[in-house]
Amino acid sequence: MDYKKYIAQRIKIEGVAEEEIYTNIVSPPNSEMGDYALPCFRFAKVLKKSPASIAEELKSSYVTDGVVTEVGAVNGYLNFKINKSGLSDEVLNKILTLKDKYGSSETGKGKTVCIDYSSVNIAKPFHIGHLSTTVLGGALYKIYGFLGYNVVGINHLGDYGTQFGKLICAYKHWGNAEEVEKGGIHAINDLYVRFNNEADDTMESEAREYFRLIESGDEEANGIFEWFKSLTLKYVQGIYEKLGIKFDSYAGERFYTDKMQCVIDELREKDLLKESDGAQIVDLEKYGMPPCLILRSDGASLYATRDLAAAYYRKKTYDFHKCLYVVAYQQNLHFQQIFKVLELMGNDWAKDLVHVAYGMVSLEDGAMSTRKGKVVWLEDVINKCIEKAYKIIEEKNPGLDDKENIAEKVGVGAVIFGALYNNKIKDIVFSYDKVLSFEGETSVYVQYTCARANSVLNKSGEEIRVPSGYEPNTAEAEVVKQLADFPQTLNESAEKYEPSYIARYAVELAQRYNKFYIENKILTAEGDSKYFRLALTKAVLQTLKNALSLLGIGVPEKM
Ligand code: ARG
């Protein structure tokens, strides 16, 4: 049951919708005053009364029952106590029945969400800056799916542009097939870097010619390009497999080559296209933005042109309810522009396009910049985390079987969790020590809690059942309440495009469970207490697993 909803339905405030009351109800971190609370400050303006007197009035009109057993008004807060025994019965039984489906719903039934994420650029290896889009998008993909949406994961490949002419030129001058085949994407990237450092005017003009050849369908140029593309995809596939990421479409920029003309025609028909220094633009001055460039003076299309075509294509193909673009905030303006242009073209669905912007990731030692100099490749970060995890596990628990597998789950989990724990818009400084700590707010801490729960359950060997009518103590009730909040956390995380809510939820549930674990005996407890605590342990383990798996993180049995 959604207790917040239950309470919201029973409160009437003039001029305030039930939905608004619902979203304002909080679960206070300390439940002495109440299990749920409604702060009344927000309503003071509408009602022209002090928060304290609003709380008092609401208190006297609220009718308690077997679910909400007590209501109090303190300092402008309306506090509710709920029947913990009823709550425990309901929540624990639900989790133990639903298992890995606990938290899933049909909210999104019949609705499609497109998620454009990770969007690889051909011939460019992933550096740490590509981590967020990949794991954020991957998590949103899983979360929306869990909530019953039909999800389409799109890798909008960066496979169009003059740089591919340069790349072919560099390969022709300095490359050799064997080396490229062996060195893969890094060998290709080296050629590109070399071109930027060493190419003279002759090579520059050759590069333009190669680009033209790709465009005009020349067999040799396209053959080399396709080869580079397949090496790139093979490389990212390795990373995706580690991170548990998948896509339904790899339709990249090039795919839209023949789909731009109709957009350009439509822009012209609607009188939105203007000439400016020989280029074709959409003037956005009225909206406080620089013009959106549609065609360069030489007639070439741009990144924005291809994104306009892609938006139309996605609407037509998937009829999305929403289309998300998980792209760094550096592209804020780009998305504001294309969303505005689509709106000006009269597409009411332009409001369903969402730029899910996120902040930068850098490493502690400041290494990050791509242009020459220090670049940190994503695969190196992942591998280093796995290695470090292995060392830590070996130190802590040398007798463990299958350390390699465990280290992989712990190390990969730490990378993902490190990128997802904070609000996505924040810049992050990635620290190996921090993400791999057993004590901090980390996936390792959560995984370790799972291993602890597993070990309790294995030692007991008892059949799990929820004793009915059991009155939980404070620590137990705190865990139960957190368990009950999982479905709502998922909804909020989807609504705000914030997997971080789930990451934080998992840490908090683990903290509450550990507090309970320290304060209470389990295996040696008597009668119902023992059964209740075992059921609670199992429910926590299941819910933590569900939460981590939505982020793409696995849980080892032992650690
Ligand atoms: N490949 C682009 C980049 O690395 C990101 C593409 C994002 N998606 C899009 N539809 N524009 O900047």
Short mmCIF file of C-alpha atoms in Angstrom, two decimals, residues 3 26-32 34-36 80 82 84 87-88 91 102 474-487 505 509 512 536:
data_model
loop_
_atom_site.label_atom_id
_atom_site.label_comp_id
_atom_site.label_asym_id
_atom_site.label_seq_id
_atom_site.Cartn_x
_atom_site.Cartn_y
_atom_site.Cartn_z
CA TYR A 3 0.70 5.11 2.77
CA VAL A 26 7.60 13.14 3.68
CA SER A 27 9.04 10.24 5.65
CA PRO A 28 11.04 11.96 8.39
CA PRO A 29 14.45 10.42 9.03
CA ASN A 30 13.63 10.12 12.70
CA SER A 31 10.27 8.56 13.34
CA GLU A 32 9.78 9.58 16.96
CA GLY A 34 5.65 10.22 13.26
CA ASP A 35 6.16 7.84 10.39
CA TYR A 36 4.97 10.35 7.87
CA PHE A 80 1.11 10.58 11.38
CA ILE A 82 0.83 4.17 11.28
CA LYS A 84 3.42 -0.95 12.13
CA LEU A 87 2.50 -2.42 7.57
CA SER A 88 5.07 -5.13 8.27
CA VAL A 91 5.22 -5.19 3.01
CA TYR A 102 9.06 -6.04 -6.14
CA THR A 474 11.82 0.74 16.46
CA ALA A 475 14.82 -0.51 14.47
CA GLU A 476 12.72 -3.17 12.76
CA ALA A 477 9.97 -0.69 11.94
CA GLU A 478 12.50 1.71 10.43
CA VAL A 479 13.65 -1.00 8.05
CA VAL A 480 10.09 -1.94 7.16
CA LYS A 481 9.18 1.64 6.35
CA GLN A 482 12.16 2.01 4.10
CA LEU A 483 11.20 -1.21 2.34
CA ALA A 484 7.69 0.14 1.82
CA ASP A 485 9.07 3.27 0.16
CA PHE A 486 10.82 1.42 -2.67
CA PRO A 487 8.04 1.63 -5.29
CA TYR A 505 17.72 4.60 -1.32
CA LEU A 509 18.13 0.79 3.42
CA ARG A 512 18.92 0.95 8.53
CA LEU A 536 12.99 -8.98 7.30
#
